[in-house]
XYZ file of C-alpha atoms in Angstrom:
673
model
C -59.120 -90.942 39.595
C -56.859 -92.134 36.797
C -54.593 -89.413 35.432
C -54.483 -88.658 31.756
C -51.290 -88.507 29.758
C -51.568 -84.722 29.677
C -51.678 -84.663 33.464
C -48.603 -86.900 33.551
C -46.658 -84.477 31.376
C -47.670 -81.582 33.615
C -46.523 -83.520 36.687
C -43.111 -84.085 35.121
C -42.811 -80.343 34.421
C -43.887 -79.663 37.990
C -41.163 -82.025 39.195
C -38.534 -80.083 37.248
C -39.868 -76.778 38.604
C -39.733 -78.130 42.164
C -36.149 -79.241 41.634
C -35.217 -75.795 40.450
C -37.129 -74.085 43.243
C -35.553 -76.199 45.945
C -32.143 -75.487 44.501
C -32.698 -71.747 44.406
C -34.245 -71.600 47.887
C -31.178 -73.049 49.631
C -29.060 -70.370 51.325
C -25.468 -70.115 50.177
C -22.674 -69.503 52.655
C -19.154 -68.652 51.704
C -15.961 -68.406 53.734
C -16.672 -68.436 57.497
C -19.939 -69.505 59.044
C -21.120 -66.961 61.626
C -22.937 -68.393 64.607
C -26.033 -66.851 66.110
C -28.672 -67.655 68.681
C -31.307 -68.551 66.076
C -29.683 -70.276 63.150
C -31.769 -72.280 60.668
C -30.372 -75.459 59.172
C -28.661 -74.248 56.011
C -26.488 -75.745 53.313
C -22.942 -74.363 53.265
C -21.081 -73.502 50.092
C -17.606 -72.145 49.672
C -16.166 -74.837 51.919
C -12.810 -76.461 51.249
C -12.684 -79.892 49.601
C -9.716 -82.269 49.596
C -9.564 -85.678 47.916
C -8.026 -88.418 50.054
C -6.980 -91.079 47.551
C -8.227 -94.411 48.916
C -8.173 -92.870 52.418
C -4.381 -92.804 52.568
C -3.966 -89.398 54.269
C -3.093 -89.202 57.957
C -6.027 -87.521 59.763
C -3.589 -85.776 62.141
C -1.782 -84.205 59.213
C -5.051 -82.900 57.841
C -6.597 -81.514 61.022
C -3.298 -79.917 62.076
C -3.718 -77.509 59.180
C -0.585 -78.619 57.356
C -2.636 -79.486 54.269
C -4.997 -76.501 54.288
C -3.353 -75.158 51.157
C -4.340 -78.393 49.384
C -8.046 -77.781 49.918
C -9.962 -76.486 46.934
C -12.773 -74.032 47.480
C -16.043 -75.660 46.412
C -18.912 -73.458 45.366
C -20.541 -76.055 43.117
C -24.301 -76.369 42.884
C -23.874 -80.101 42.217
C -22.313 -81.687 45.297
C -22.285 -85.354 44.274
C -18.812 -86.907 44.236
C -19.980 -89.929 42.221
C -19.286 -93.587 42.908
C -15.871 -93.809 44.536
C -13.828 -95.540 47.230
C -11.713 -92.433 47.871
C -12.009 -90.452 51.060
C -12.881 -86.747 50.970
C -12.146 -84.027 53.512
C -14.431 -81.034 53.989
C -13.159 -77.903 55.789
C -15.040 -74.795 56.898
C -14.635 -72.243 59.677
C -17.232 -71.108 62.231
C -17.053 -67.795 64.057
C -18.852 -66.824 67.265
C -19.003 -63.050 67.561
C -21.208 -63.235 70.642
C -19.677 -62.964 74.127
C -21.281 -66.200 75.359
C -20.607 -69.745 74.211
C -22.852 -70.950 71.336
C -23.609 -74.497 70.128
C -24.096 -75.532 66.522
C -24.971 -78.782 64.719
C -23.371 -80.243 61.617
C -25.767 -82.628 59.844
C -24.651 -85.045 57.110
C -27.896 -86.624 55.770
C -26.525 -89.766 54.055
C -27.039 -92.853 56.222
C -25.308 -95.349 53.898
C -21.845 -93.711 54.051
C -19.445 -96.006 55.865
C -17.131 -93.459 57.529
C -18.231 -89.986 58.665
C -15.778 -88.283 61.053
C -16.207 -84.789 62.568
C -13.250 -82.802 63.980
C -13.495 -79.482 65.823
C -10.083 -77.774 65.695
C -8.700 -74.680 67.424
C -5.432 -73.363 66.041
C -4.279 -76.778 64.807
C -5.345 -78.609 67.965
C -8.289 -81.011 68.018
C -10.846 -79.776 70.519
C -13.452 -82.455 69.882
C -13.847 -85.433 67.559
C -16.859 -87.649 66.786
C -16.510 -90.657 64.507
C -19.696 -91.985 62.960
C -20.746 -93.828 59.842
C -22.425 -97.005 58.733
C -19.463 -99.070 59.873
C -19.231 -97.401 63.271
C -21.092 -98.395 66.444
C -24.523 -96.837 66.826
C -23.522 -95.584 70.257
C -21.442 -92.928 68.530
C -24.516 -91.528 66.778
C -25.639 -89.125 69.446
C -28.167 -87.338 67.283
C -29.880 -87.750 63.983
C -32.597 -89.867 62.500
C -31.490 -89.464 58.906
C -27.782 -89.679 58.302
C -25.248 -88.458 60.850
C -24.738 -85.348 62.922
C -22.720 -83.830 65.701
C -23.157 -80.902 68.090
C -20.120 -78.709 68.827
C -19.602 -75.712 71.146
C -17.697 -72.541 70.240
C -16.652 -70.140 73.013
C -17.589 -66.476 72.800
C -15.567 -64.157 70.621
C -13.650 -67.016 69.046
C -13.292 -69.041 65.877
C -13.033 -72.757 65.234
C -12.399 -74.934 62.159
C -14.476 -78.014 61.372
C -13.038 -80.902 59.394
C -15.262 -83.687 58.031
C -13.952 -86.913 56.590
C -16.333 -89.073 54.464
C -15.532 -92.366 52.729
C -17.014 -95.626 51.386
C -14.081 -98.071 51.367
C -16.094 -100.602 49.333
C -16.952 -97.931 46.742
C -20.390 -96.394 46.626
C -22.124 -93.083 46.005
C -20.616 -90.181 47.962
C -21.885 -86.609 48.358
C -20.345 -83.517 49.981
C -23.716 -81.962 50.866
C -24.140 -81.031 54.561
C -26.065 -78.563 56.695
C -25.172 -76.369 59.652
C -27.562 -74.766 62.117
C -28.579 -74.369 65.720
C -29.575 -77.388 67.837
C -33.130 -76.026 68.034
C -33.355 -75.769 64.244
C -31.924 -79.268 63.909
C -34.437 -80.699 66.383
C -37.248 -79.032 64.504
C -35.933 -80.384 61.210
C -35.498 -83.831 62.739
C -39.064 -83.660 63.999
C -40.458 -82.921 60.547
C -38.227 -85.528 58.937
C -39.505 -88.104 61.438
C -43.090 -87.173 60.641
C -42.355 -87.292 56.918
C -40.639 -90.676 57.036
C -43.259 -92.065 59.390
C -46.057 -90.843 57.143
C -44.406 -92.251 54.031
C -43.462 -95.576 55.576
C -46.712 -95.935 57.521
C -48.773 -94.997 54.492
C -46.790 -97.436 52.383
C -47.400 -100.230 54.884
C -51.131 -99.452 54.966
C -51.265 -99.566 51.171
C -49.261 -102.801 51.252
C -51.779 -104.358 53.648
C -54.635 -103.044 51.511
C -53.240 -104.706 48.395
C -52.479 -107.887 50.333
C -56.150 -108.047 51.366
C -57.195 -107.576 47.734
C -54.828 -110.380 46.770
C -56.318 -112.641 49.434
C -59.836 -111.893 48.160
C -59.436 -112.021 44.392
C -56.691 -114.665 44.352
C -55.115 -113.259 41.211
C -51.428 -113.911 40.740
C -50.820 -110.368 39.532
C -51.698 -108.926 42.956
C -49.281 -111.345 44.587
C -46.459 -110.052 42.409
C -47.379 -106.455 43.228
C -47.517 -107.117 46.983
C -44.091 -108.780 46.809
C -42.682 -105.859 44.835
C -44.145 -103.203 47.144
C -42.900 -105.009 50.262
C -39.376 -105.208 48.840
C -39.484 -101.560 47.733
C -40.482 -100.394 51.215
C -37.804 -102.578 52.779
C -35.151 -101.287 50.363
C -35.892 -97.630 51.096
C -36.029 -98.326 54.811
C -32.486 -99.677 54.567
C -30.980 -97.008 52.308
C -32.591 -94.174 54.313
C -31.079 -95.425 57.574
C -34.530 -95.903 59.085
C -33.992 -99.647 59.278
C -30.624 -99.454 61.072
C -31.742 -96.788 63.499
C -34.804 -98.602 64.788
C -34.899 -102.228 63.637
C -31.614 -103.805 62.600
C -28.285 -102.998 64.204
C -25.404 -102.810 61.741
C -24.114 -106.307 60.899
C -21.024 -105.577 58.877
C -20.930 -107.249 55.487
C -24.619 -108.200 55.623
C -25.647 -104.574 56.038
C -23.377 -103.639 53.129
C -24.929 -106.360 50.948
C -28.564 -105.554 51.731
C -28.945 -102.448 49.481
C -27.723 -104.038 46.219
C -29.490 -107.313 46.976
C -32.823 -105.762 47.951
C -32.802 -103.224 45.105
C -32.141 -105.958 42.530
C -34.911 -108.152 43.933
C -37.240 -105.146 43.946
C -36.646 -104.531 40.259
C -36.989 -108.243 39.456
C -40.440 -108.332 41.030
C -41.275 -105.011 39.373
C -40.597 -106.484 35.918
C -42.415 -109.702 36.777
C -45.449 -107.719 37.903
C -45.262 -105.588 34.749
C -45.226 -108.687 32.524
C -48.417 -109.987 34.107
C -50.127 -106.612 34.288
C -49.474 -105.700 30.642
C -49.884 -109.276 29.357
C -46.705 -108.893 27.319
C -46.519 -112.664 26.718
C -49.714 -112.299 24.667
C -49.488 -108.776 23.241
C -45.727 -108.300 22.811
C -43.988 -111.705 22.930
C -40.610 -110.355 21.773
C -40.597 -107.627 24.412
C -41.668 -110.237 26.951
C -38.596 -112.336 26.159
C -36.386 -109.257 26.597
C -38.039 -108.562 29.964
C -37.315 -112.134 31.072
C -33.655 -111.690 30.226
C -33.743 -108.353 32.033
C -34.938 -110.087 35.193
C -31.954 -112.412 35.119
C -29.530 -109.577 34.344
C -30.791 -107.648 37.391
C -29.058 -110.230 39.544
C -25.723 -108.911 38.236
C -25.258 -106.057 40.792
C -25.393 -108.310 43.892
C -23.202 -110.869 42.135
C -20.633 -108.160 41.408
C -20.859 -106.921 44.990
C -20.320 -110.362 46.508
C -17.407 -110.834 44.094
C -15.690 -107.759 45.506
C -16.581 -105.297 42.732
C -18.769 -102.994 44.780
C -18.116 -99.960 42.554
C -19.086 -101.868 39.418
C -22.154 -103.166 41.247
C -23.290 -99.637 42.100
C -22.732 -98.372 38.553
C -24.564 -101.365 37.063
C -27.501 -100.771 39.391
C -27.656 -97.125 38.281
C -27.726 -98.191 34.623
C -30.538 -100.658 35.275
C -32.533 -97.943 37.025
C -32.281 -95.746 33.939
C -33.244 -98.656 31.667
C -36.451 -99.087 33.687
C -37.701 -95.918 31.969
C -38.872 -98.245 29.221
C -41.693 -99.564 31.433
C -43.972 -96.491 31.345
C -43.080 -96.046 27.665
C -44.229 -99.612 27.089
C -47.433 -98.844 28.965
C -48.047 -95.741 26.822
C -47.477 -97.790 23.653
C -50.057 -100.396 24.658
C -52.395 -97.638 25.830
C -52.269 -96.060 22.369
C -53.068 -99.494 20.972
C -56.356 -99.409 22.889
C -55.388 -101.235 26.102
C -57.102 -99.251 28.887
C -55.345 -101.226 31.638
C -52.004 -100.125 30.142
C -53.130 -96.510 30.612
C -53.366 -97.118 34.362
C -49.932 -98.709 34.345
C -48.275 -95.902 32.363
C -49.599 -93.120 34.579
C -48.803 -94.901 37.858
C -45.278 -95.968 37.001
C -44.337 -92.663 35.385
C -44.314 -91.052 38.861
C -42.160 -93.824 40.273
C -39.696 -93.902 37.384
C -39.396 -90.104 37.396
C -38.575 -90.190 41.116
C -36.049 -93.013 40.767
C -34.411 -91.293 37.813
C -34.222 -88.094 39.854
C -32.659 -90.006 42.746
C -30.147 -91.683 40.433
C -29.488 -88.385 38.663
C -28.632 -86.777 42.004
C -26.269 -89.630 42.844
C -24.584 -89.308 39.446
C -24.256 -85.537 39.768
C -26.926 -84.597 37.225
C -29.214 -82.895 39.753
C -28.369 -80.801 42.824
C -28.661 -82.199 46.329
C -31.283 -80.543 48.543
C -34.164 -81.407 50.862
C -36.356 -82.381 47.903
C -33.945 -84.582 45.944
C -32.733 -86.245 49.160
C -36.205 -87.662 49.739
C -37.292 -88.046 46.133
C -37.172 -91.821 46.331
C -39.598 -91.867 49.257
C -41.931 -89.485 47.462
C -41.788 -91.626 44.343
C -42.584 -94.903 46.038
C -45.373 -93.325 48.090
C -46.901 -91.610 45.036
C -46.649 -94.807 43.022
C -48.192 -96.870 45.816
C -51.145 -94.496 46.210
C -51.741 -94.215 42.483
C -51.413 -97.907 41.928
C -53.725 -98.725 44.811
C -56.328 -96.633 43.026
C -55.220 -98.112 39.713
C -55.704 -101.683 40.891
C -59.197 -100.786 42.078
C -59.835 -99.234 38.681
C -58.447 -102.373 37.072
C -60.926 -104.483 39.017
C -63.691 -102.148 37.883
C -62.514 -102.349 34.282
C -62.309 -106.133 34.486
C -65.810 -106.246 35.941
C -67.059 -103.979 33.161
C -65.304 -106.140 30.588
C -66.820 -109.233 32.195
C -70.299 -107.714 32.084
C -69.702 -106.584 28.511
C -68.459 -110.058 27.600
C -71.508 -111.634 29.233
C -73.743 -109.192 27.360
C -71.947 -110.014 24.123
C -72.251 -113.715 24.842
C -75.953 -113.333 25.593
C -76.441 -111.267 22.454
C -74.463 -113.819 20.483
C -76.581 -116.658 21.867
C -79.778 -114.801 21.069
C -78.509 -113.958 17.611
C -77.383 -117.553 17.127
C -80.783 -118.758 18.274
C -82.514 -116.423 15.820
C -80.166 -117.413 13.028
C -80.647 -121.085 13.893
C -84.403 -120.685 13.846
C -84.169 -118.899 10.507
C -81.863 -121.614 9.244
C -84.248 -124.330 10.412
C -87.119 -122.483 8.734
C -85.129 -122.110 5.528
C -84.022 -125.737 5.640
C -87.595 -126.833 6.281
C -88.758 -124.728 3.363
C -85.966 -126.132 1.215
C -86.934 -129.652 2.233
C -90.547 -128.909 1.357
C -89.441 -127.551 -1.998
C -87.215 -130.558 -2.543
C -90.057 -132.859 -1.575
C -92.333 -131.084 -4.030
C -89.670 -131.248 -6.727
C -89.158 -134.939 -6.017
C -92.877 -135.507 -6.245
C -92.957 -133.634 -9.557
C -89.939 -135.562 -10.801
C -91.461 -138.806 -9.629
C -94.671 -137.930 -11.468
C -92.696 -137.009 -14.559
C -90.782 -140.262 -14.269
C -94.034 -142.222 -14.080
C -95.387 -140.262 -17.029
C -92.143 -140.774 -18.896
C -92.268 -144.524 -18.422
C -95.952 -144.492 -19.335
C -95.134 -142.682 -22.581
C -92.318 -145.083 -23.340
C -94.513 -148.112 -22.600
C -97.371 -146.753 -24.702
C -95.323 -145.484 -27.652
C -93.013 -148.467 -27.866
C -95.785 -151.001 -27.604
C -97.627 -150.018 -30.815
C -94.610 -150.088 -33.205
C -93.419 -153.350 -31.748
C -96.918 -154.819 -31.951
C -97.264 -153.819 -35.634
C -93.830 -155.133 -36.525
C -94.476 -158.361 -34.627
C -97.893 -158.928 -36.273
C -96.679 -158.264 -39.810
C -93.573 -160.354 -39.344
C -95.686 -163.216 -37.978
C -98.066 -163.084 -40.988
C -95.198 -162.920 -43.428
C -93.398 -165.769 -41.708
C -96.424 -168.063 -41.921
C -97.938 -167.303 -45.346
C -95.682 -165.044 -47.404
C -95.557 -167.586 -50.275
C -99.345 -167.539 -50.703
C -99.702 -163.744 -50.640
C -100.229 -161.865 -53.885
C -97.283 -159.609 -54.793
C -99.281 -156.432 -54.199
C -100.347 -157.505 -50.702
C -96.836 -158.721 -49.930
C -95.398 -155.357 -50.978
C -97.962 -153.509 -48.875
C -97.080 -155.609 -45.826
C -93.387 -154.990 -46.367
C -94.035 -151.231 -46.660
C -95.976 -151.254 -43.391
C -93.192 -153.241 -41.751
C -90.655 -150.675 -42.977
C -92.771 -147.750 -41.746
C -93.104 -149.357 -38.316
C -89.360 -149.918 -38.103
C -88.757 -146.304 -39.155
C -91.148 -144.971 -36.489
C -89.475 -147.181 -33.913
C -86.066 -145.857 -34.979
C -87.230 -142.238 -34.617
C -88.662 -143.033 -31.202
C -85.407 -144.603 -30.058
C -83.434 -141.622 -31.377
C -85.663 -139.259 -29.392
C -85.298 -141.391 -26.280
C -81.519 -141.435 -26.599
C -81.390 -137.662 -27.176
C -83.695 -137.062 -24.213
C -81.574 -139.265 -21.972
C -78.416 -137.395 -23.015
C -80.085 -134.069 -22.283
C -81.095 -135.177 -18.806
C -77.562 -136.360 -18.044
C -76.007 -133.236 -19.573
C -73.848 -135.320 -21.904
C -75.354 -133.991 -25.127
C -72.934 -131.382 -26.470
C -74.470 -128.430 -28.288
C -71.972 -126.471 -30.396
C -73.634 -123.590 -32.250
C -71.896 -122.491 -35.435
C -72.773 -120.673 -38.638
C -74.089 -122.745 -41.544
C -76.461 -122.213 -44.529
C -79.963 -123.185 -43.498
C -81.549 -124.158 -46.843
C -79.628 -127.474 -47.430
C -80.330 -128.691 -43.897
C -84.049 -127.915 -44.121
C -84.312 -129.466 -47.573
C -82.760 -132.747 -46.399
C -85.311 -132.936 -43.585
C -88.214 -132.211 -45.962
C -87.065 -134.812 -48.467
C -86.775 -137.351 -45.661
C -90.525 -137.027 -45.067
C -91.517 -136.723 -48.725
C -92.581 -140.355 -48.937
C -94.754 -140.093 -45.810
C -96.404 -136.969 -47.247
C -97.064 -138.620 -50.606
C -98.488 -141.682 -48.886
C -101.031 -139.472 -47.047
C -101.499 -137.321 -50.172
C -100.288 -134.225 -48.289
C -98.652 -131.336 -50.068
C -95.224 -130.675 -48.466
C -93.610 -127.325 -49.381
C -90.352 -125.559 -48.426
C -89.732 -121.786 -48.606
C -86.284 -120.475 -47.535
C -84.931 -116.950 -47.886
C -82.001 -117.122 -50.331
C -78.556 -117.204 -48.694
C -80.001 -117.487 -45.197
C -77.383 -118.437 -42.567
C -78.154 -119.461 -38.992
C -76.063 -119.739 -35.776
C -77.034 -123.149 -34.381
C -75.993 -126.750 -33.824
C -76.868 -128.393 -37.158
C -77.561 -131.964 -35.912
C -79.703 -130.660 -33.033
C -81.636 -128.331 -35.348
C -82.301 -131.161 -37.823
C -83.634 -133.275 -34.938
C -86.032 -130.438 -34.058
C -87.217 -129.999 -37.666
C -87.692 -133.747 -38.162
C -89.843 -133.994 -35.026
C -91.922 -130.973 -36.034
C -92.415 -132.339 -39.596
C -93.363 -135.745 -38.245
C -95.847 -134.087 -35.878
C -97.329 -131.923 -38.706
C -97.761 -134.838 -41.132
C -99.127 -137.030 -38.366
C -102.036 -134.694 -37.595
C -102.789 -133.494 -41.151
C -105.710 -134.883 -43.174
C -105.355 -136.368 -46.669
C -104.956 -133.745 -49.356
C -103.854 -131.347 -46.640
C -100.815 -129.097 -46.705
C -97.615 -128.817 -44.616
C -95.343 -125.858 -45.151
C -91.791 -125.238 -43.893
C -90.488 -121.659 -44.171
C -87.415 -119.762 -42.942
C -86.494 -116.084 -43.000
C -84.452 -113.520 -41.086
C -86.247 -111.116 -38.781
C -83.915 -108.592 -37.215
C -81.254 -110.396 -35.186
C -83.055 -113.750 -35.402
C -83.708 -116.498 -37.915
C -87.331 -117.690 -37.761
C -88.288 -121.186 -38.928
C -91.981 -122.093 -39.113
C -93.563 -125.527 -39.587
C -97.239 -125.009 -40.375
C -99.904 -127.623 -41.123
C -103.592 -127.622 -42.045
C -104.399 -130.432 -39.671
C -106.949 -130.957 -36.945
C -105.509 -128.332 -34.595
C -105.742 -128.209 -30.795
C -107.738 -126.532 -28.088
C -106.156 -123.599 -26.271
C -105.898 -125.557 -23.010
C -104.041 -128.298 -24.846
C -101.625 -125.763 -26.356
C -100.689 -124.385 -22.893
C -99.666 -127.817 -21.589
C -98.258 -129.192 -24.799
C -94.598 -128.725 -23.858
C -94.932 -130.046 -20.297
C -93.956 -133.628 -19.570
C -96.508 -134.090 -16.828
C -99.362 -133.121 -19.169
C -97.967 -134.608 -22.358
C -100.053 -137.262 -24.091
C -99.379 -139.300 -27.187
C -102.379 -138.738 -29.437
C -102.950 -140.983 -32.531
C -102.566 -139.257 -35.892
C -105.229 -138.822 -38.601
C -104.323 -142.209 -40.092
C -103.930 -143.891 -36.729
C -100.180 -143.188 -36.448
C -98.651 -143.641 -33.011
C -96.256 -140.877 -32.008
C -93.715 -140.262 -29.325
C -94.907 -138.004 -26.552
C -91.269 -136.943 -26.075
C -90.773 -135.369 -29.483
C -92.036 -131.871 -28.684
C -90.341 -131.841 -25.264
C -87.089 -132.770 -26.942
C -87.600 -129.954 -29.459
C -88.149 -127.404 -26.697
C -84.985 -128.368 -24.794
C -82.810 -128.488 -27.914
C -83.984 -125.047 -29.031
C -83.455 -123.584 -25.540
C -79.889 -124.944 -25.407
C -79.157 -123.051 -28.628
C -80.305 -119.728 -27.098
C -83.513 -119.979 -29.064
C -87.241 -120.085 -28.428
C -89.985 -122.544 -29.476
C -93.566 -121.296 -29.732
C -96.771 -123.030 -30.788
C -100.065 -121.632 -32.004
C -103.076 -123.789 -32.887
C -106.783 -123.611 -33.510
C -109.334 -126.434 -33.797
C -109.979 -127.323 -37.462
C -107.461 -124.769 -38.763
C -104.159 -126.469 -38.056
C -101.047 -125.784 -35.974
C -97.975 -123.608 -36.425
C -94.647 -124.200 -34.634
C -92.186 -121.304 -34.643
C -88.474 -121.807 -33.956
C -86.501 -118.609 -33.321
C -82.687 -118.870 -33.377
C -79.847 -116.291 -33.346
C -78.688 -114.924 -36.686
C -74.922 -114.480 -37.154
C -73.419 -111.017 -37.515
C -75.289 -107.774 -37.922
C -78.551 -107.358 -39.800
């Protein structure tokens, strides 16, 4: 039931076509009006028009014919005289060519004009006069439900002149449009006008009650604002159409004059207030919302001007405000294009109303012609808007219900998704906790093993040093020089082993804390390897082991020199420790492609394959005594592995029972091959 924007555009074109059609369909009379037995109500053109500045002319001077030469023939299609406080005289002649007397009716369909006087004149003498208007007693209004009218009689074979005087002394819209026809045609027209106004007003009241019931049920403030607006709009049009004064409220002077500007301003105030709530401008368009608030206050200007005595300025200001209200459907279209479906309802509904009000104001300002259609355009607009908006409010409820259901569905989906995600999160967290627990167990086991290695490997050097120092302290004077020297050598070896163990422990601790800085750089490899070999030369000679070094000439490596020397020292110590007397330990280094390969190979006891696989794991590491009973650090090989890895290298081990062990250190070579 909601119109599309395309439909709205077509309706506006249809409105323009109707305006043109109604203008063309009106009959045009010029010069004299010829009476007949069956005369339809027709608009007269070609009548005389005389401006009476501020109503200063003497009516007797006008109707006597002395000023007939001052009248200007008016054949204008646009009959509006604008907003003025001047009086205007209209003159036209009627001719009865029939032998019998014929009646005719002059109808002036503007109920808010203050003074409307009709004079029937025969050869400069007033035959009949009827004075009507908004400021005149209702008893003078013998006929008419919309505006004012009078019935005159013209004898057979004679001619009469009709003078009409119209004026708004307090300044308001004035129009020279009027109709002439037979009493029967006027009664028929009055009948249809009564039906039309009754249908419009009755339908509007029914729609008002309908919306009031909706307001009472849903208790939404927005419906309250709309009910207030619609009630004021119906009341305003009842007043300005004369319907109110004819049937409900007898003219009360100044109060009746003040009602139109006051009611119209209040109507527009409630219209803007309703629009603010309907379009949610305070949320979607806060700047526009502030402008609309100021607009509501400025709409009180017309009644203020009227009560201050500036009725003309009040009427003009009201017309300007009516034109400014065109922004409301434009605002609705803007929000509609932004995806607000409720704004679509608003734009379509109010476009009809604004188009009608603009047409009504355009007629009053002389932009559109006056005819049966434009005279009642305001009623058509308010009725069309009320019907459309009644349907629109129902559609709004449906949309809100759909949005509520959609929101509930989204909330349910969100809850289900959140539940699933929470369950997944709990599962992941549980798995993480299990992994952490396992890692903690592994770390705890490694810690226990680490302390076990420390306790085992530290105990033997300390025990040897303590025993030898105790013997030397008690009986060193009685010992032969050879035995004394041997004891001192053993004491020195024990201290040296203890020193290496402590160095490994310190390096290991730094690695675990991440405080050991590894800075790889290029350096010649042969001097570094030779210093390590010479450091263990005495240990090799003592065990009668042949210790050899083979380095490719000019070989350069990219590594951290102190860390690499620590690795080589540990590997040499390990090789000499597990080599038999008269065995052989060989250190070699060469470049292979983009790597420098260092090998420490011994001819010692070797290891089983299962031992090789777990050799570099702390949890499986064991400190095994050497071939001469040497006690080693179980951390040495682990330290080697970590130091090599930190230098972007790789440590590999290969061993066989009875055939010795070979450790291979692979490090990056600088530059290209």
